mmCIF file of C-alpha atoms and ligand atoms in Angstrom:
data_model
loop_
_atom_site.group_PDB
_atom_site.id
_atom_site.type_symbol
_atom_site.label_atom_id
_atom_site.label_comp_id
_atom_site.label_asym_id
_atom_site.label_seq_id
_atom_site.Cartn_x
_atom_site.Cartn_y
_atom_site.Cartn_z
ATOM 1 C CA MET A 294 133.339 59.979 117.205
ATOM 2 C CA HIS A 295 134.044 63.598 118.454
ATOM 3 C CA ALA A 296 137.295 65.004 116.919
ATOM 4 C CA ILE A 297 139.164 68.295 117.026
ATOM 5 C CA LEU A 298 142.126 69.477 114.954
ATOM 6 C CA LEU A 299 145.155 70.932 116.337
ATOM 7 C CA TYR A 300 147.612 73.193 114.467
ATOM 8 C CA PHE A 301 150.615 75.335 114.967
ATOM 9 C CA ASP A 302 150.669 79.138 114.394
ATOM 10 C CA GLU A 303 152.461 79.104 111.109
ATOM 11 C CA GLU A 304 150.016 76.570 109.523
ATOM 12 C CA SER A 305 146.926 78.298 110.824
ATOM 13 C CA LEU A 306 145.579 79.222 107.265
ATOM 14 C CA PRO A 307 145.743 75.696 105.520
ATOM 15 C CA ALA A 308 144.759 73.896 108.902
ATOM 16 C CA ARG A 309 141.821 76.106 109.294
ATOM 17 C CA ARG A 310 140.772 75.676 105.756
ATOM 18 C CA LEU A 311 140.908 71.834 106.375
ATOM 19 C CA ALA A 312 138.924 72.182 109.796
ATOM 20 C CA SER A 313 136.338 74.185 107.990
ATOM 21 C CA ALA A 314 136.066 71.804 104.917
ATOM 22 C CA ALA A 315 135.761 68.696 107.374
ATOM 23 C CA ALA A 316 133.412 70.593 109.677
ATOM 24 C CA ILE A 317 135.497 69.836 112.752
ATOM 25 C CA GLU A 318 136.702 72.413 115.598
ATOM 26 C CA ALA A 319 140.283 73.694 115.146
ATOM 27 C CA HIS A 320 142.345 74.747 118.216
ATOM 28 C CA ARG A 321 145.892 76.160 118.228
ATOM 29 C CA ILE A 322 148.891 74.694 120.056
ATOM 30 C CA ALA A 323 151.042 77.360 121.761
ATOM 31 C CA CYS A 324 154.635 76.599 121.345
ATOM 32 C CA HIS A 325 157.563 78.306 123.220
ATOM 33 C CA ARG A 326 161.128 77.827 122.258
ATOM 34 C CA PHE A 327 163.413 78.338 125.281
ATOM 35 C CA PRO A 328 166.792 79.797 124.761
ATOM 36 C CA ASP A 329 168.543 76.391 124.703
ATOM 37 C CA GLU A 330 166.118 75.397 121.901
ATOM 38 C CA GLU A 331 163.887 72.996 123.929
ATOM 39 C CA LEU A 332 160.223 73.342 123.218
ATOM 40 C CA ARG A 333 157.317 73.847 125.510
ATOM 41 C CA LEU A 334 153.917 72.928 123.963
ATOM 42 C CA ARG A 335 150.581 74.061 125.367
ATOM 43 C CA LEU A 336 147.211 72.745 124.315
ATOM 44 C CA PRO A 337 143.850 74.474 124.866
ATOM 45 C CA ASP A 338 142.429 73.950 128.415
ATOM 46 C CA MET A 339 139.952 71.354 127.583
ATOM 47 C CA ALA A 340 139.347 67.606 127.866
ATOM 48 C CA LEU A 341 140.706 65.891 124.767
ATOM 49 C CA PRO A 342 138.233 64.133 122.523
ATOM 50 C CA GLY A 343 138.311 60.487 121.439
ATOM 51 C CA CYS A 344 139.956 61.452 118.142
ATOM 52 C CA LEU A 345 142.492 64.007 117.694
ATOM 53 C CA VAL A 346 143.812 65.268 114.302
ATOM 54 C CA ILE A 347 147.159 66.933 114.205
ATOM 55 C CA TYR A 348 147.911 69.060 111.095
ATOM 56 C CA ARG A 349 151.736 69.391 110.823
ATOM 57 C CA SER A 350 153.379 69.519 107.297
ATOM 58 C CA LEU A 351 156.858 68.153 107.721
ATOM 59 C CA ASP A 352 159.064 70.636 105.704
ATOM 60 C CA ARG A 353 162.147 71.647 108.033
ATOM 61 C CA PRO A 354 161.348 68.303 109.690
ATOM 62 C CA ASN A 355 163.822 67.823 112.574
ATOM 63 C CA ASP A 356 162.142 69.899 115.264
ATOM 64 C CA LYS A 357 158.649 68.951 113.964
ATOM 65 C CA LEU A 358 159.178 65.218 114.604
ATOM 66 C CA VAL A 359 159.997 66.108 118.187
ATOM 67 C CA GLU A 360 156.835 68.110 118.523
ATOM 68 C CA LEU A 361 154.859 65.135 117.190
ATOM 69 C CA MET A 362 156.331 62.729 119.535
ATOM 70 C CA LEU A 363 155.597 65.156 122.568
ATOM 71 C CA LEU A 364 152.005 65.769 121.311
ATOM 72 C CA ALA A 365 151.150 62.086 120.535
ATOM 73 C CA ARG A 366 152.543 60.725 123.760
ATOM 74 C CA HIS A 367 150.780 63.397 125.836
ATOM 75 C CA ALA A 368 147.468 62.653 123.861
ATOM 76 C CA ARG A 369 147.767 58.910 124.643
ATOM 77 C CA GLU A 370 148.343 59.788 128.283
ATOM 78 C CA GLN A 371 145.183 61.749 128.219
ATOM 79 C CA GLY A 372 143.351 58.811 126.900
ATOM 80 C CA VAL A 373 142.807 59.904 123.223
ATOM 81 C CA GLY A 374 141.995 56.682 121.320
ATOM 82 C CA ARG A 375 142.545 57.745 117.897
ATOM 83 C CA LEU A 376 145.350 59.907 116.634
ATOM 84 C CA VAL A 377 145.414 61.088 112.975
ATOM 85 C CA LEU A 378 148.384 63.017 111.412
ATOM 86 C CA VAL A 379 147.654 65.190 108.480
ATOM 87 C CA ALA A 380 151.242 65.872 107.174
ATOM 88 C CA PRO A 381 150.621 67.248 103.724
ATOM 89 C CA TYR A 382 154.329 67.079 103.131
ATOM 90 C CA LEU A 383 155.920 63.972 104.462
ATOM 91 C CA ALA A 384 159.712 64.449 105.013
ATOM 92 C CA TYR A 385 162.440 61.921 104.574
ATOM 93 C CA MET A 386 160.791 59.874 101.951
ATOM 94 C CA ARG A 387 163.512 60.297 99.343
ATOM 95 C CA GLN A 388 166.110 58.514 101.472
ATOM 96 C CA ASP A 389 164.745 55.051 100.617
ATOM 97 C CA ILE A 390 167.697 52.985 100.146
ATOM 98 C CA ALA A 391 171.296 53.099 101.565
ATOM 99 C CA PHE A 392 173.091 54.954 98.603
ATOM 100 C CA SER A 393 176.430 54.207 100.040
ATOM 101 C CA PRO A 394 177.531 51.537 102.745
ATOM 102 C CA GLY A 395 176.660 52.426 106.266
ATOM 103 C CA GLU A 396 173.990 55.058 105.422
ATOM 104 C CA LEU A 397 170.724 54.914 107.321
ATOM 105 C CA VAL A 398 167.582 54.287 105.310
ATOM 106 C CA SER A 399 165.529 57.238 106.750
ATOM 107 C CA GLN A 400 162.401 56.638 104.989
ATOM 108 C CA ARG A 401 161.855 53.456 106.807
ATOM 109 C CA LEU A 402 163.087 54.793 110.180
ATOM 110 C CA VAL A 403 161.000 58.028 110.121
ATOM 111 C CA GLY A 404 157.925 55.957 108.763
ATOM 112 C CA GLY A 405 158.308 53.582 111.692
ATOM 113 C CA PHE A 406 158.735 56.272 114.200
ATOM 114 C CA LEU A 407 155.471 58.067 113.069
ATOM 115 C CA ALA A 408 153.674 54.669 112.934
ATOM 116 C CA GLU A 409 154.437 54.179 116.604
ATOM 117 C CA LEU A 410 152.707 57.441 117.418
ATOM 118 C CA PHE A 411 149.834 57.628 115.093
ATOM 119 C CA ASP A 412 146.886 55.384 113.995
ATOM 120 C CA SER A 413 146.483 57.166 110.623
ATOM 121 C CA VAL A 414 148.693 59.381 108.420
ATOM 122 C CA ILE A 415 147.263 61.464 105.574
ATOM 123 C CA THR A 416 149.717 63.026 103.040
ATOM 124 C CA VAL A 417 150.067 64.446 99.628
ATOM 125 C CA ASP A 418 152.355 63.211 96.843
ATOM 126 C CA PRO A 419 154.888 61.354 98.991
ATOM 127 C CA HIS A 420 158.222 60.588 97.224
ATOM 128 C CA LEU A 421 157.571 56.789 96.776
ATOM 129 C CA HIS A 422 160.097 55.739 94.268
ATOM 130 C CA ARG A 423 161.233 52.342 95.075
ATOM 131 C CA ILE A 424 157.985 51.061 97.080
ATOM 132 C CA GLU A 425 154.457 50.762 95.906
ATOM 133 C CA SER A 426 152.456 52.126 98.713
ATOM 134 C CA LEU A 427 152.871 54.495 101.817
ATOM 135 C CA GLU A 428 152.008 51.739 104.110
ATOM 136 C CA GLN A 429 155.385 50.100 103.283
ATOM 137 C CA ALA A 430 156.986 53.153 104.685
ATOM 138 C CA VAL A 431 154.532 54.127 107.431
ATOM 139 C CA PRO A 432 152.884 50.849 108.660
ATOM 140 C CA VAL A 433 149.753 52.437 110.189
ATOM 141 C CA ARG A 434 146.128 51.274 109.879
ATOM 142 C CA HIS A 435 145.339 53.987 107.391
ATOM 143 C CA ALA A 436 148.165 55.254 105.379
ATOM 144 C CA ILE A 437 146.608 57.729 102.885
ATOM 145 C CA THR A 438 148.229 59.074 99.927
ATOM 146 C CA LEU A 439 146.599 61.912 98.031
ATOM 147 C CA SER A 440 147.887 63.901 94.967
ATOM 148 C CA GLY A 441 147.991 67.459 94.064
ATOM 149 C CA ALA A 442 148.737 66.682 90.366
ATOM 150 C CA PRO A 443 145.123 66.763 89.226
ATOM 151 C CA GLN A 444 144.553 70.186 90.809
ATOM 152 C CA LEU A 445 147.906 71.655 89.444
ATOM 153 C CA ALA A 446 146.850 70.285 86.114
ATOM 154 C CA MET A 447 143.579 72.350 86.235
ATOM 155 C CA ALA A 448 145.504 75.328 87.487
ATOM 156 C CA ILE A 449 147.992 74.977 84.500
ATOM 157 C CA ALA A 450 145.212 74.487 81.911
ATOM 158 C CA GLU A 451 143.584 77.534 83.035
ATOM 159 C CA ARG A 452 146.704 79.547 82.417
ATOM 160 C CA ARG A 453 148.550 77.734 79.636
ATOM 161 C CA ARG A 454 145.907 75.909 77.582
ATOM 162 C CA ASP A 455 148.440 74.476 75.091
ATOM 163 C CA ALA A 456 151.213 73.637 77.480
ATOM 164 C CA LEU A 457 153.692 70.851 76.936
ATOM 165 C CA LEU A 458 154.085 69.281 80.452
ATOM 166 C CA LEU A 459 157.551 68.036 81.267
ATOM 167 C CA GLY A 460 158.681 66.084 84.236
ATOM 168 C CA PRO A 461 162.337 66.522 85.083
ATOM 169 C CA ASP A 462 163.236 62.983 85.793
ATOM 170 C CA ALA A 463 161.834 59.464 85.766
ATOM 171 C CA GLU A 464 160.336 59.569 89.273
ATOM 172 C CA SER A 465 158.126 62.541 88.122
ATOM 173 C CA ARG A 466 156.349 60.220 85.492
ATOM 174 C CA GLN A 467 153.580 59.460 87.971
ATOM 175 C CA TRP A 468 152.551 62.967 88.506
ATOM 176 C CA VAL A 469 153.078 64.175 84.981
ATOM 177 C CA GLU A 470 150.883 61.407 83.552
ATOM 178 C CA SER A 471 148.152 61.956 85.921
ATOM 179 C CA ALA A 472 148.214 65.778 85.256
ATOM 180 C CA ALA A 473 148.459 65.180 81.536
ATOM 181 C CA ARG A 474 145.286 62.839 81.819
ATOM 182 C CA THR A 475 143.332 65.309 83.982
ATOM 183 C CA ALA A 476 143.805 68.342 81.643
ATOM 184 C CA ALA A 477 144.271 66.482 78.239
ATOM 185 C CA LEU A 478 147.823 67.919 77.810
ATOM 186 C CA GLU A 479 150.879 66.618 75.974
ATOM 187 C CA TYR A 480 153.641 65.365 78.266
ATOM 188 C CA GLY A 481 157.212 63.704 78.402
ATOM 189 C CA THR A 482 159.729 63.171 80.934
ATOM 190 C CA CYS A 483 163.391 64.011 81.135
ATOM 191 C CA ILE A 484 166.382 61.912 82.284
ATOM 192 C CA LYS A 485 168.136 63.140 85.382
ATOM 193 C CA LYS A 486 171.597 62.282 86.720
ATOM 194 C CA ARG A 487 172.338 63.723 90.319
ATOM 195 C CA HIS A 488 175.985 64.167 91.008
ATOM 196 C CA GLY A 489 175.456 66.109 94.390
ATOM 197 C CA ASP A 490 172.788 68.192 96.310
ATOM 198 C CA CYS A 491 173.109 71.022 93.984
ATOM 199 C CA ASP A 492 174.655 69.246 90.866
ATOM 200 C CA VAL A 493 172.273 67.619 88.563
ATOM 201 C CA GLU A 494 172.454 66.925 84.709
ATOM 202 C CA ILE A 495 169.188 66.882 82.754
ATOM 203 C CA THR A 496 168.625 65.270 79.303
ATOM 204 C CA LEU A 497 165.329 66.341 77.448
ATOM 205 C CA PRO A 498 163.170 63.678 75.841
ATOM 206 C CA ASP A 499 162.995 63.425 72.171
ATOM 207 C CA LEU A 500 160.012 65.700 71.780
ATOM 208 C CA VAL A 501 159.606 69.023 69.631
ATOM 209 C CA ILE A 502 160.265 71.729 72.235
ATOM 210 C CA THR A 503 160.837 74.676 69.763
ATOM 211 C CA GLY A 504 157.892 77.173 70.077
ATOM 212 C CA ARG A 505 156.236 75.379 72.852
ATOM 213 C CA ARG A 506 154.950 76.750 76.250
ATOM 214 C CA VAL A 507 156.510 74.255 78.675
ATOM 215 C CA VAL A 508 155.397 73.714 82.100
ATOM 216 C CA LEU A 509 157.741 71.756 84.303
ATOM 217 C CA LEU A 510 155.945 69.593 86.805
ATOM 218 C CA ASP A 511 157.447 67.796 89.912
ATOM 219 C CA ASP A 512 156.672 66.858 93.328
ATOM 220 C CA ILE A 513 159.275 68.729 95.173
ATOM 221 C CA ALA A 514 161.572 71.889 94.683
ATOM 222 C CA SER A 515 164.193 71.828 97.181
ATOM 223 C CA SER A 516 167.497 73.073 96.098
ATOM 224 C CA GLY A 517 165.858 74.093 92.872
ATOM 225 C CA ARG A 518 168.691 72.782 90.817
ATOM 226 C CA THR A 519 166.476 70.122 88.964
ATOM 227 C CA LEU A 520 163.930 72.606 87.772
ATOM 228 C CA ALA A 521 166.755 75.193 87.015
ATOM 229 C CA GLN A 522 168.661 72.840 84.804
ATOM 230 C CA ALA A 523 165.634 71.555 83.258
ATOM 231 C CA ALA A 524 164.372 75.135 82.438
ATOM 232 C CA GLU A 525 167.795 76.067 80.948
ATOM 233 C CA ARG A 526 167.785 73.036 78.619
ATOM 234 C CA VAL A 527 164.151 73.749 77.685
ATOM 235 C CA LEU A 528 164.917 77.325 76.756
ATOM 236 C CA ALA A 529 168.058 76.378 74.987
ATOM 237 C CA ALA A 530 165.941 73.880 72.886
ATOM 238 C CA GLY A 531 163.778 76.834 71.627
ATOM 239 C CA ALA A 532 160.843 76.854 74.012
ATOM 240 C CA ASP A 533 158.709 80.047 73.966
ATOM 241 C CA SER A 534 158.398 80.110 77.601
ATOM 242 C CA VAL A 535 158.934 77.841 80.644
ATOM 243 C CA ASP A 536 156.887 77.882 83.918
ATOM 244 C CA VAL A 537 157.010 75.590 86.981
ATOM 245 C CA ALA A 538 154.286 73.661 88.935
ATOM 246 C CA VAL A 539 155.274 71.732 92.081
ATOM 247 C CA THR A 540 153.336 69.960 94.962
ATOM 248 C CA HIS A 541 155.751 70.848 97.620
ATOM 249 C CA ALA A 542 157.262 74.337 97.481
ATOM 250 C CA LEU A 543 160.317 73.798 99.753
ATOM 251 C CA PHE A 544 162.493 76.205 97.895
ATOM 252 C CA ALA A 545 165.505 75.781 100.262
ATOM 253 C CA GLY A 546 168.115 78.613 100.375
ATOM 254 C CA ASP A 547 168.686 80.322 97.085
ATOM 255 C CA ALA A 548 166.409 77.948 95.123
ATOM 256 C CA LEU A 549 163.987 80.672 93.994
ATOM 257 C CA GLY A 550 166.760 82.983 92.803
ATOM 258 C CA VAL A 551 168.433 80.017 90.850
ATOM 259 C CA ILE A 552 165.239 78.962 89.221
ATOM 260 C CA ARG A 553 164.333 82.635 88.242
ATOM 261 C CA GLN A 554 167.842 82.963 86.856
ATOM 262 C CA ALA A 555 167.239 80.051 84.738
ATOM 263 C CA GLY A 556 164.469 81.871 82.984
ATOM 264 C CA VAL A 557 161.408 80.349 84.668
ATOM 265 C CA GLY A 558 158.318 82.611 84.346
ATOM 266 C CA GLU A 559 155.500 81.692 86.754
ATOM 267 C CA ILE A 560 155.741 79.305 89.733
ATOM 268 C CA TRP A 561 152.644 77.448 90.963
ATOM 269 C CA SER A 562 152.432 75.112 93.945
ATOM 270 C CA THR A 563 150.003 73.551 96.432
ATOM 271 C CA ASP A 564 149.584 74.801 99.959
ATOM 272 C CA THR A 565 151.131 71.676 101.386
ATOM 273 C CA VAL A 566 154.032 73.789 102.173
ATOM 274 C CA GLY A 567 153.267 77.428 102.894
ATOM 275 C CA HIS A 568 154.829 79.724 100.061
ATOM 276 C CA GLU A 569 154.089 82.700 98.159
ATOM 277 C CA SER A 570 153.633 80.482 95.005
ATOM 278 C CA ASN A 571 150.707 78.611 96.552
ATOM 279 C CA THR A 572 147.834 78.495 94.158
ATOM 280 C CA VAL A 573 146.142 75.414 94.837
ATOM 281 C CA PHE A 574 144.434 74.577 98.205
ATOM 282 C CA MET A 575 144.365 71.008 99.174
ATOM 283 C CA ALA A 576 141.698 71.340 102.058
ATOM 284 C CA PRO A 577 138.748 69.767 100.083
ATOM 285 C CA VAL A 578 140.867 66.663 99.141
ATOM 286 C CA LEU A 579 142.418 66.300 102.576
ATOM 287 C CA ALA A 580 138.863 66.822 104.158
ATOM 288 C CA LYS A 581 137.441 63.953 102.038
ATOM 289 C CA ALA A 582 140.272 61.573 103.113
ATOM 290 C CA LEU A 583 139.599 62.538 106.803
ATOM 291 C CA ALA A 584 135.879 61.974 106.530
ATOM 292 C CA GLY A 585 136.608 58.473 105.222
ATOM 293 C CA ILE A 586 138.763 57.653 108.193
ATOM 294 C CA MET A 587 136.362 59.080 110.795
ATOM 295 C CA SER A 588 133.457 57.359 109.219
ATOM 296 C CA GLU A 589 134.825 54.109 110.428
ATOM 297 C CA GLY A 590 133.750 54.908 113.721
HETATM 298 C C1 R5P B 249 163.598 63.748 93.295
HETATM 299 O O1 R5P B 249 163.493 62.839 92.648
HETATM 300 C C2 R5P B 249 162.220 64.750 93.374
HETATM 301 O O2 R5P B 249 161.370 64.341 92.675
HETATM 302 C C3 R5P B 249 162.844 66.117 92.981
HETATM 303 O O3 R5P B 249 163.109 66.194 91.710
HETATM 304 C C4 R5P B 249 164.115 66.565 93.732
HETATM 305 O O4 R5P B 249 163.831 66.300 95.142
HETATM 306 C C5 R5P B 249 164.242 68.125 93.588
HETATM 307 O O5 R5P B 249 165.261 68.407 94.319
HETATM 308 P P1 R5P B 249 166.327 69.688 93.972
HETATM 309 O O6 R5P B 249 165.106 70.891 94.045
HETATM 310 O O7 R5P B 249 167.057 69.890 95.195
HETATM 311 O O8 R5P B 249 166.908 69.506 92.739
#
C-alpha cells in the first residue's frame, strides 16, 4: 500500500530520519496560528495515498491533539483508508486513575480519542503503570510500544563503562532492568513519594553508592524534581558522579537548572522529544515497527 509521512516544521529532523529509514516520502504540513489561537493546517497539493503516517510527538499536547483531530478527520474525508500515528512521546499516560474523587482519568479519555481517529499508534516508553499493554489505554488495531532503554543503555555503557544504574522510583524498574540487561550493568531502584508537582521525596536502595559513577535512568524528566532529588541523595551518599538518561526530555520550566544545581553532570536522552540532550535517534526502531504494520497490506 502506498504511504506518505506528514510532519510539522519543528519535528522535521526526527520525522525525516524516520521517513528515510522507512523508505517513504515525507511531506511538511504548513501550520498557521491566527491571532485568536485558532489553527489553519495546509497539506501538500496532492492526492492523499491509501495510507497516511502522521508524525507528532505529544509533548505540549493540548494544541497537538486538536491538530490530530483536524488532520485525521480531513484524511478520512479524502478517502484515506489507513491512518497511522507515530507519537514517540504519548501524553496523558500518567493520569491513569482518579487520584482524588471527581478527577478525570485522562489516560483512558485521551487514548479513546486517539483510537477514534487512528487505526494504528506507535509510541516509545509510554507511562503504563497500572495497565499491562498500550492497547488497554489506546484501543486501536495496532497499539505498538517501543522502548528507548536498550539504546540509552548502549549510550551509557560507551560513556560510563562501570556505571551503577538507578531508577528513581518503582515505575522505572521496567526500563532500568531492560537497560541493565542490555549493557550488563549493575542496577537498583529508589522509592519515591510525591507530595506535589514539584515536591518529591526519594529514598535510595540498600546498595553501596560510595565511589560509584551513578546514572539515573527514567522515562520522563518533566519538572525535573524526581531526578534532582535522586541526584542530591546519591551525591550525599558518596557517589563519584551522577549523570542522567531519560527517554522523554520534556524538561518543563526550570527543570534543567534544578537538575544541574543538584550536581548532575551529563544528560542524555532519545529524540522522542526534541532537546539539546538528544543522544539516541529512534528512527531505526520506529521504522521497523512501521514496516511491520505496512506489511499487513
Ligand atoms: C513518574 O512516575 C515518571 O516515571 C517520572 O519519574 C516523572 O514523571 C518525572 O516527573 P518530574 O520530572 O516532574 O519529577
